[in-house]
Amino acid sequence: MELKQIEKSFSAGEVSEQVLKDVTLTIESGKLTALTGVSGSGKSTLLSIAAGLQSTTSGSVLFDGRDLTALDQEALRALRAGSFGFIFQSSYLVPFLTAAEQLELMLKTSGRKLSKKTAPAEISRILTRVGMEHRPDAHPDTMSGGEKQRIAIARALIHQPKIVFADEPTASLDSKRSHDIMKLLKDMTTNTGTAVLMVTHDEEMLRYADRVVEMRDGQIK
Ligand SMILES: Nc1ncnc2c1ncn2[C@@H]1O[C@H](COP(=O)(O)OP(=O)(O)OP(=O)(O)O)[C@@H](O)[C@H]1O
């Protein structure tokens, strides 16, 4: 994905605040790119623009030969569902679904076509990769924070997205669990060729990044 000369302003009445200024960035396949910088520097805004969740004021977001800024809402929704994965600070699992059912639902909504026979095998495979193969029938309220985040990672990857957007994925976890989750995310990036764009405040997590991009006042430093 290529972000080219991204500008973003928010206006409230007469006042306009420029939050992103001429940001150009390439997000590479199979690499973990970390966005860091002080609070208010524009990290989350940039992530949500790259993910097609927010519009730009100007600039382009090129992905697979298309400019996301030129797509209508329906085309964007289809692109996000099929090609992007999302991991947030909170796992946002569906409370009444088991671990395996969360993944099954994601497969259905993404449109990744798997036969009735192969889908359960694929779900088991990804549960094993995140170390949750022993708990396919667990509901979120019986999981620890780290376990929930493992399922959130599995869910972000089961439809084989080309890019995963992760906004503070370890912020709600203790240090050991944070390192475990980052190792997992890093291994998956390397093994599957998926690109990861991650926002983090935590300097300790930067060691897992292939590239660290520091933002200051809406620009890449
Ligand atoms: N919807 C919005 N309307 C108006 N201003 C906004 C909006 N979203 C973000 N901003 C402003 O844009 C600036 C950058 O916000 P952003 O959330 O991207 O920063 P951040 O680096 O991710 O910060 P944090 O680390 O605290 O999450 C801030 O000054 C914020 O107040």
PDB file of C-alpha atoms and ligand atoms in Angstrom:
ATOM      1  CA  MET A   1       0.000   0.000   0.000  1.00  0.00           C
ATOM      2  CA  GLU A   2       1.200   3.477  -0.806  1.00  0.00           C
ATOM      3  CA  LEU A   3       0.042   6.576   1.014  1.00  0.00           C
ATOM      4  CA  LYS A   4       0.878   9.616  -1.056  1.00  0.00           C
ATOM      5  CA  GLN A   5       0.939  13.216   0.137  1.00  0.00           C
ATOM      6  CA  ILE A   6      -1.874  12.689   2.618  1.00  0.00           C
ATOM      7  CA  GLU A   7      -3.371  15.818   4.140  1.00  0.00           C
ATOM      8  CA  LYS A   8      -6.184  15.793   6.681  1.00  0.00           C
ATOM      9  CA  SER A   9      -7.916  18.726   8.342  1.00  0.00           C
ATOM     10  CA  PHE A  10     -10.809  18.792  10.748  1.00  0.00           C
ATOM     11  CA  SER A  11     -12.911  21.905  10.931  1.00  0.00           C
ATOM     12  CA  ALA A  12     -15.317  23.081  13.580  1.00  0.00           C
ATOM     13  CA  GLY A  13     -17.092  26.235  12.439  1.00  0.00           C
ATOM     14  CA  GLU A  14     -14.486  28.828  11.445  1.00  0.00           C
ATOM     15  CA  VAL A  15     -11.604  26.908  12.975  1.00  0.00           C
ATOM     16  CA  SER A  16      -9.729  24.323  10.985  1.00  0.00           C
ATOM     17  CA  GLU A  17      -7.006  22.082  12.377  1.00  0.00           C
ATOM     18  CA  GLN A  18      -4.562  20.338  10.060  1.00  0.00           C
ATOM     19  CA  VAL A  19      -3.855  16.950  11.577  1.00  0.00           C
ATOM     20  CA  LEU A  20      -1.831  15.325   8.776  1.00  0.00           C
ATOM     21  CA  LYS A  21       0.591  17.244   6.578  1.00  0.00           C
ATOM     22  CA  ASP A  22       2.094  15.762   3.429  1.00  0.00           C
ATOM     23  CA  VAL A  23       2.430  12.206   4.713  1.00  0.00           C
ATOM     24  CA  THR A  24       3.933   9.741   2.232  1.00  0.00           C
ATOM     25  CA  LEU A  25       4.485   6.153   3.336  1.00  0.00           C
ATOM     26  CA  THR A  26       4.808   2.693   1.778  1.00  0.00           C
ATOM     27  CA  ILE A  27       3.475  -0.265   3.743  1.00  0.00           C
ATOM     28  CA  GLU A  28       5.278  -3.407   2.632  1.00  0.00           C
ATOM     29  CA  SER A  29       4.000  -6.983   2.436  1.00  0.00           C
ATOM     30  CA  GLY A  30       5.375  -9.389   5.020  1.00  0.00           C
ATOM     31  CA  LYS A  31       6.617  -6.532   7.181  1.00  0.00           C
ATOM     32  CA  LEU A  32       5.457  -5.041  10.439  1.00  0.00           C
ATOM     33  CA  THR A  33       5.420  -1.259  10.262  1.00  0.00           C
ATOM     34  CA  ALA A  34       4.993   0.543  13.593  1.00  0.00           C
ATOM     35  CA  LEU A  35       3.611   4.065  13.863  1.00  0.00           C
ATOM     36  CA  THR A  36       4.755   5.828  16.980  1.00  0.00           C
ATOM     37  CA  GLY A  37       4.806   9.390  18.323  1.00  0.00           C
ATOM     38  CA  VAL A  38       3.302  11.473  21.095  1.00  0.00           C
ATOM     39  CA  SER A  39      -0.416  11.681  21.756  1.00  0.00           C
ATOM     40  CA  GLY A  40      -2.159  13.831  19.165  1.00  0.00           C
ATOM     41  CA  SER A  41       0.582  13.461  16.529  1.00  0.00           C
ATOM     42  CA  GLY A  42      -1.871  11.904  14.056  1.00  0.00           C
ATOM     43  CA  LYS A  43      -1.136   8.156  14.287  1.00  0.00           C
ATOM     44  CA  SER A  44      -4.715   6.907  14.624  1.00  0.00           C
ATOM     45  CA  THR A  45      -5.956   9.314  11.975  1.00  0.00           C
ATOM     46  CA  LEU A  46      -3.337   8.011   9.534  1.00  0.00           C
ATOM     47  CA  LEU A  47      -4.184   4.384  10.345  1.00  0.00           C
ATOM     48  CA  SER A  48      -7.884   4.959   9.776  1.00  0.00           C
ATOM     49  CA  ILE A  49      -7.230   6.743   6.472  1.00  0.00           C
ATOM     50  CA  ALA A  50      -5.023   3.852   5.292  1.00  0.00           C
ATOM     51  CA  ALA A  51      -7.794   1.432   6.282  1.00  0.00           C
ATOM     52  CA  GLY A  52     -10.409   3.368   4.318  1.00  0.00           C
ATOM     53  CA  LEU A  53     -12.337   4.211   7.490  1.00  0.00           C
ATOM     54  CA  GLN A  54     -11.858   7.949   7.165  1.00  0.00           C
ATOM     55  CA  SER A  55     -11.630  10.278   4.168  1.00  0.00           C
ATOM     56  CA  THR A  56      -8.596  12.419   3.314  1.00  0.00           C
ATOM     57  CA  THR A  57      -8.616  16.148   2.636  1.00  0.00           C
ATOM     58  CA  SER A  58      -6.174  15.453  -0.204  1.00  0.00           C
ATOM     59  CA  GLY A  59      -3.679  12.803  -1.284  1.00  0.00           C
ATOM     60  CA  SER A  60      -4.096   9.200  -2.369  1.00  0.00           C
ATOM     61  CA  VAL A  61      -4.132   5.748  -0.817  1.00  0.00           C
ATOM     62  CA  LEU A  62      -3.030   3.260  -3.462  1.00  0.00           C
ATOM     63  CA  PHE A  63      -3.738  -0.418  -2.909  1.00  0.00           C
ATOM     64  CA  ASP A  64      -3.778  -3.209  -5.482  1.00  0.00           C
ATOM     65  CA  GLY A  65      -3.923  -0.749  -8.336  1.00  0.00           C
ATOM     66  CA  ARG A  66      -6.782   1.288  -6.906  1.00  0.00           C
ATOM     67  CA  ASP A  67      -7.025   4.613  -5.118  1.00  0.00           C
ATOM     68  CA  LEU A  68      -9.138   4.132  -1.987  1.00  0.00           C
ATOM     69  CA  THR A  69      -9.936   7.839  -1.875  1.00  0.00           C
ATOM     70  CA  ALA A  70     -11.811   7.489  -5.182  1.00  0.00           C
ATOM     71  CA  LEU A  71     -13.982   4.523  -4.160  1.00  0.00           C
ATOM     72  CA  ASP A  72     -17.614   4.793  -3.054  1.00  0.00           C
ATOM     73  CA  GLN A  73     -18.709   3.458   0.358  1.00  0.00           C
ATOM     74  CA  GLU A  74     -19.911   0.121  -0.996  1.00  0.00           C
ATOM     75  CA  ALA A  75     -16.659  -0.573  -2.883  1.00  0.00           C
ATOM     76  CA  LEU A  76     -14.671   0.431   0.212  1.00  0.00           C
ATOM     77  CA  ARG A  77     -16.734  -1.849   2.424  1.00  0.00           C
ATOM     78  CA  ALA A  78     -16.142  -4.796   0.078  1.00  0.00           C
ATOM     79  CA  LEU A  79     -12.419  -4.067  -0.090  1.00  0.00           C
ATOM     80  CA  ARG A  80     -12.126  -3.825   3.700  1.00  0.00           C
ATOM     81  CA  ALA A  81     -14.080  -7.045   4.248  1.00  0.00           C
ATOM     82  CA  GLY A  82     -12.056  -9.050   1.735  1.00  0.00           C
ATOM     83  CA  SER A  83      -8.536  -7.651   1.977  1.00  0.00           C
ATOM     84  CA  PHE A  84      -8.099  -5.975   5.360  1.00  0.00           C
ATOM     85  CA  GLY A  85      -7.938  -7.297   8.914  1.00  0.00           C
ATOM     86  CA  PHE A  86      -8.408  -5.250  12.082  1.00  0.00           C
ATOM     87  CA  ILE A  87      -7.091  -5.606  15.629  1.00  0.00           C
ATOM     88  CA  PHE A  88      -7.917  -3.033  18.286  1.00  0.00           C
ATOM     89  CA  GLN A  89      -6.931  -2.362  21.885  1.00  0.00           C
ATOM     90  CA  SER A  90     -10.057  -4.135  22.972  1.00  0.00           C
ATOM     91  CA  SER A  91     -10.697  -7.464  21.246  1.00  0.00           C
ATOM     92  CA  TYR A  92     -14.350  -6.701  20.363  1.00  0.00           C
ATOM     93  CA  LEU A  93     -15.308 -10.365  20.290  1.00  0.00           C
ATOM     94  CA  VAL A  94     -18.998 -11.188  19.953  1.00  0.00           C
ATOM     95  CA  PRO A  95     -20.027 -12.178  23.521  1.00  0.00           C
ATOM     96  CA  PHE A  96     -22.414 -14.997  22.590  1.00  0.00           C
ATOM     97  CA  LEU A  97     -20.136 -16.755  20.069  1.00  0.00           C
ATOM     98  CA  THR A  98     -17.448 -19.336  20.848  1.00  0.00           C
ATOM     99  CA  ALA A  99     -13.840 -18.888  19.685  1.00  0.00           C
ATOM    100  CA  ALA A 100     -14.441 -21.108  16.645  1.00  0.00           C
ATOM    101  CA  GLU A 101     -17.733 -19.355  15.824  1.00  0.00           C
ATOM    102  CA  GLN A 102     -16.052 -15.915  15.836  1.00  0.00           C
ATOM    103  CA  LEU A 103     -13.735 -17.191  13.101  1.00  0.00           C
ATOM    104  CA  GLU A 104     -16.546 -18.863  11.187  1.00  0.00           C
ATOM    105  CA  LEU A 105     -18.482 -15.591  11.149  1.00  0.00           C
ATOM    106  CA  MET A 106     -15.425 -13.725   9.861  1.00  0.00           C
ATOM    107  CA  LEU A 107     -14.982 -16.261   7.051  1.00  0.00           C
ATOM    108  CA  LYS A 108     -18.607 -15.766   6.021  1.00  0.00           C
ATOM    109  CA  THR A 109     -18.557 -11.958   6.074  1.00  0.00           C
ATOM    110  CA  SER A 110     -15.209 -11.734   4.240  1.00  0.00           C
ATOM    111  CA  GLY A 111     -16.439 -13.803   1.318  1.00  0.00           C
ATOM    112  CA  ARG A 112     -13.424 -16.152   1.454  1.00  0.00           C
ATOM    113  CA  LYS A 113     -14.847 -19.271  -0.150  1.00  0.00           C
ATOM    114  CA  LEU A 114     -14.141 -22.460   1.768  1.00  0.00           C
ATOM    115  CA  SER A 115     -16.162 -25.657   1.493  1.00  0.00           C
ATOM    116  CA  LYS A 116     -18.139 -27.000   4.462  1.00  0.00           C
ATOM    117  CA  LYS A 117     -15.386 -29.602   4.812  1.00  0.00           C
ATOM    118  CA  THR A 118     -12.343 -27.349   4.687  1.00  0.00           C
ATOM    119  CA  ALA A 119     -13.656 -24.442   6.823  1.00  0.00           C
ATOM    120  CA  PRO A 120     -13.463 -26.354  10.164  1.00  0.00           C
ATOM    121  CA  ALA A 121      -9.931 -27.551   9.306  1.00  0.00           C
ATOM    122  CA  GLU A 122      -8.870 -23.989   8.520  1.00  0.00           C
ATOM    123  CA  ILE A 123     -10.387 -22.753  11.792  1.00  0.00           C
ATOM    124  CA  SER A 124      -8.515 -25.465  13.741  1.00  0.00           C
ATOM    125  CA  ARG A 125      -5.310 -24.599  11.940  1.00  0.00           C
ATOM    126  CA  ILE A 126      -5.476 -20.924  12.846  1.00  0.00           C
ATOM    127  CA  LEU A 127      -6.554 -21.677  16.446  1.00  0.00           C
ATOM    128  CA  THR A 128      -3.437 -23.844  16.723  1.00  0.00           C
ATOM    129  CA  ARG A 129      -1.262 -21.063  15.364  1.00  0.00           C
ATOM    130  CA  VAL A 130      -2.478 -18.657  18.037  1.00  0.00           C
ATOM    131  CA  GLY A 131      -2.163 -21.326  20.753  1.00  0.00           C
ATOM    132  CA  MET A 132      -5.930 -21.610  21.341  1.00  0.00           C
ATOM    133  CA  GLU A 133      -6.576 -25.054  19.810  1.00  0.00           C
ATOM    134  CA  HIS A 134      -7.604 -26.408  23.219  1.00  0.00           C
ATOM    135  CA  ARG A 135     -10.423 -23.866  23.603  1.00  0.00           C
ATOM    136  CA  PRO A 136     -12.486 -23.760  20.381  1.00  0.00           C
ATOM    137  CA  ASP A 137     -15.734 -23.824  22.377  1.00  0.00           C
ATOM    138  CA  ALA A 138     -14.787 -21.086  24.855  1.00  0.00           C
ATOM    139  CA  HIS A 139     -16.893 -17.932  25.078  1.00  0.00           C
ATOM    140  CA  PRO A 140     -15.115 -14.561  25.524  1.00  0.00           C
ATOM    141  CA  ASP A 141     -16.241 -14.155  29.157  1.00  0.00           C
ATOM    142  CA  THR A 142     -14.253 -17.267  30.087  1.00  0.00           C
ATOM    143  CA  MET A 143     -11.040 -16.079  28.377  1.00  0.00           C
ATOM    144  CA  SER A 144      -8.182 -13.991  29.807  1.00  0.00           C
ATOM    145  CA  GLY A 145      -7.287 -10.683  28.141  1.00  0.00           C
ATOM    146  CA  GLY A 146      -4.377 -12.342  26.326  1.00  0.00           C
ATOM    147  CA  GLU A 147      -6.570 -15.211  25.123  1.00  0.00           C
ATOM    148  CA  LYS A 148      -9.172 -12.785  23.796  1.00  0.00           C
ATOM    149  CA  GLN A 149      -6.480 -10.905  21.916  1.00  0.00           C
ATOM    150  CA  ARG A 150      -5.207 -14.215  20.444  1.00  0.00           C
ATOM    151  CA  ILE A 151      -8.676 -14.869  19.079  1.00  0.00           C
ATOM    152  CA  ALA A 152      -8.839 -11.286  17.784  1.00  0.00           C
ATOM    153  CA  ILE A 153      -5.576 -11.930  15.901  1.00  0.00           C
ATOM    154  CA  ALA A 154      -6.891 -15.240  14.526  1.00  0.00           C
ATOM    155  CA  ARG A 155     -10.057 -13.447  13.430  1.00  0.00           C
ATOM    156  CA  ALA A 156      -8.047 -10.687  11.751  1.00  0.00           C
ATOM    157  CA  LEU A 157      -6.073 -13.266   9.764  1.00  0.00           C
ATOM    158  CA  ILE A 158      -8.489 -16.107   8.930  1.00  0.00           C
ATOM    159  CA  HIS A 159      -9.654 -14.593   5.648  1.00  0.00           C
ATOM    160  CA  GLN A 160      -6.001 -14.127   4.574  1.00  0.00           C
ATOM    161  CA  PRO A 161      -6.067 -10.335   4.372  1.00  0.00           C
ATOM    162  CA  LYS A 162      -3.288  -8.516   2.584  1.00  0.00           C
ATOM    163  CA  ILE A 163      -2.982  -5.896   5.325  1.00  0.00           C
ATOM    164  CA  VAL A 164      -3.788  -5.957   9.029  1.00  0.00           C
ATOM    165  CA  PHE A 165      -4.365  -2.645  10.810  1.00  0.00           C
ATOM    166  CA  ALA A 166      -3.614  -2.853  14.508  1.00  0.00           C
ATOM    167  CA  ASP A 167      -4.388   0.113  16.799  1.00  0.00           C
ATOM    168  CA  GLU A 168      -2.623  -0.314  20.149  1.00  0.00           C
ATOM    169  CA  PRO A 169      -3.084  -4.122  20.118  1.00  0.00           C
ATOM    170  CA  THR A 170      -1.239  -4.642  23.410  1.00  0.00           C
ATOM    171  CA  ALA A 171      -2.517  -1.628  25.366  1.00  0.00           C
ATOM    172  CA  SER A 172      -4.870  -3.669  27.553  1.00  0.00           C
ATOM    173  CA  LEU A 173      -2.358  -6.445  28.328  1.00  0.00           C
ATOM    174  CA  ASP A 174       0.373  -6.914  30.907  1.00  0.00           C
ATOM    175  CA  SER A 175       4.011  -6.973  29.817  1.00  0.00           C
ATOM    176  CA  LYS A 176       4.398 -10.748  29.352  1.00  0.00           C
ATOM    177  CA  ARG A 177       1.168 -11.071  27.386  1.00  0.00           C
ATOM    178  CA  SER A 178       2.090  -8.035  25.294  1.00  0.00           C
ATOM    179  CA  HIS A 179       5.364  -9.674  24.279  1.00  0.00           C
ATOM    180  CA  ASP A 180       3.595 -12.972  23.501  1.00  0.00           C
ATOM    181  CA  ILE A 181       1.039 -11.186  21.314  1.00  0.00           C
ATOM    182  CA  MET A 182       3.716  -9.189  19.483  1.00  0.00           C
ATOM    183  CA  LYS A 183       5.795 -12.335  18.806  1.00  0.00           C
ATOM    184  CA  LEU A 184       2.704 -13.961  17.373  1.00  0.00           C
ATOM    185  CA  LEU A 185       1.850 -10.985  15.204  1.00  0.00           C
ATOM    186  CA  LYS A 186       5.439 -10.734  13.992  1.00  0.00           C
ATOM    187  CA  ASP A 187       5.661 -14.471  13.185  1.00  0.00           C
ATOM    188  CA  MET A 188       2.389 -14.373  11.314  1.00  0.00           C
ATOM    189  CA  THR A 189       3.520 -11.366   9.316  1.00  0.00           C
ATOM    190  CA  THR A 190       6.705 -13.151   8.297  1.00  0.00           C
ATOM    191  CA  ASN A 191       5.032 -16.489   7.582  1.00  0.00           C
ATOM    192  CA  THR A 192       1.964 -15.304   5.691  1.00  0.00           C
ATOM    193  CA  GLY A 193       3.349 -12.291   3.847  1.00  0.00           C
ATOM    194  CA  THR A 194       0.614 -10.117   5.335  1.00  0.00           C
ATOM    195  CA  ALA A 195       1.542  -6.481   5.932  1.00  0.00           C
ATOM    196  CA  VAL A 196       0.856  -5.073   9.400  1.00  0.00           C
ATOM    197  CA  LEU A 197       0.465  -1.382  10.193  1.00  0.00           C
ATOM    198  CA  MET A 198       0.440  -0.982  13.958  1.00  0.00           C
ATOM    199  CA  VAL A 199       0.009   2.078  16.156  1.00  0.00           C
ATOM    200  CA  THR A 200       1.748   1.780  19.509  1.00  0.00           C
ATOM    201  CA  HIS A 201       2.738   3.982  22.419  1.00  0.00           C
ATOM    202  CA  ASP A 202       4.832   1.260  23.950  1.00  0.00           C
ATOM    203  CA  GLU A 203       8.519   1.601  23.107  1.00  0.00           C
ATOM    204  CA  GLU A 204       9.198  -1.978  24.172  1.00  0.00           C
ATOM    205  CA  MET A 205       6.967  -3.218  21.368  1.00  0.00           C
ATOM    206  CA  LEU A 206       8.965  -1.390  18.711  1.00  0.00           C
ATOM    207  CA  ARG A 207      11.603  -4.115  18.748  1.00  0.00           C
ATOM    208  CA  TYR A 208       9.179  -6.369  16.865  1.00  0.00           C
ATOM    209  CA  ALA A 209       8.776  -3.877  14.035  1.00  0.00           C
ATOM    210  CA  ASP A 210      10.639  -4.171  10.745  1.00  0.00           C
ATOM    211  CA  ARG A 211      10.214  -0.450  10.387  1.00  0.00           C
ATOM    212  CA  VAL A 212       9.440   2.260  12.919  1.00  0.00           C
ATOM    213  CA  VAL A 213       7.793   5.426  11.634  1.00  0.00           C
ATOM    214  CA  GLU A 214       7.724   8.276  14.113  1.00  0.00           C
ATOM    215  CA  MET A 215       5.116  10.985  13.747  1.00  0.00           C
ATOM    216  CA  ARG A 216       5.314  14.495  15.093  1.00  0.00           C
ATOM    217  CA  ASP A 217       2.737  17.253  14.556  1.00  0.00           C
ATOM    218  CA  GLY A 218       1.042  15.387  11.729  1.00  0.00           C
ATOM    219  CA  GLN A 219       4.222  14.639   9.823  1.00  0.00           C
ATOM    220  CA  ILE A 220       6.637  11.765   9.558  1.00  0.00           C
ATOM    221  CA  LYS A 221       9.719  12.766  11.474  1.00  0.00           C
TER     222      LYS A 221
HETATM  223  N1  LIG B   1     -12.888  13.475  14.378  1.00  0.00           N
HETATM  224  C1  LIG B   1     -12.069  14.453  14.761  1.00  0.00           C
HETATM  225  N2  LIG B   1     -12.498  15.730  14.805  1.00  0.00           N
HETATM  226  C2  LIG B   1     -11.657  16.730  15.166  1.00  0.00           C
HETATM  227  N3  LIG B   1     -10.371  16.541  15.520  1.00  0.00           N
HETATM  228  C3  LIG B   1      -9.898  15.297  15.506  1.00  0.00           C
HETATM  229  C4  LIG B   1     -10.721  14.178  15.126  1.00  0.00           C
HETATM  230  N4  LIG B   1      -9.952  13.050  15.193  1.00  0.00           N
HETATM  231  C5  LIG B   1      -8.742  13.441  15.616  1.00  0.00           C
HETATM  232  N5  LIG B   1      -8.701  14.772  15.790  1.00  0.00           N
HETATM  233  C6  LIG B   1      -7.523  15.558  16.223  1.00  0.00           C
HETATM  234  O1  LIG B   1      -6.442  15.185  15.413  1.00  0.00           O
HETATM  235  C7  LIG B   1      -5.229  15.157  16.140  1.00  0.00           C
HETATM  236  C8  LIG B   1      -4.571  13.799  15.955  1.00  0.00           C
HETATM  237  O2  LIG B   1      -5.369  12.772  16.557  1.00  0.00           O
HETATM  238  P1  LIG B   1      -4.980  11.229  16.491  1.00  0.00           P
HETATM  239  O3  LIG B   1      -5.999  10.487  17.267  1.00  0.00           O
HETATM  240  O4  LIG B   1      -4.742  10.835  15.087  1.00  0.00           O
HETATM  241  O5  LIG B   1      -3.576  11.249  17.256  1.00  0.00           O
HETATM  242  P2  LIG B   1      -2.779  10.036  17.891  1.00  0.00           P
HETATM  243  O6  LIG B   1      -1.354  10.313  17.579  1.00  0.00           O
HETATM  244  O7  LIG B   1      -3.343   8.747  17.423  1.00  0.00           O
HETATM  245  O8  LIG B   1      -3.067  10.266  19.418  1.00  0.00           O
HETATM  246  P3  LIG B   1      -3.232   9.186  20.602  1.00  0.00           P
HETATM  247  O9  LIG B   1      -1.886   8.552  20.721  1.00  0.00           O
HETATM  248  O10 LIG B   1      -3.601  10.017  21.769  1.00  0.00           O
HETATM  249  O11 LIG B   1      -4.305   8.221  20.193  1.00  0.00           O
HETATM  250  C9  LIG B   1      -5.604  15.470  17.576  1.00  0.00           C
HETATM  251  O12 LIG B   1      -5.320  16.821  17.805  1.00  0.00           O
HETATM  252  C10 LIG B   1      -7.090  15.225  17.649  1.00  0.00           C
HETATM  253  O13 LIG B   1      -7.696  16.074  18.566  1.00  0.00           O
END
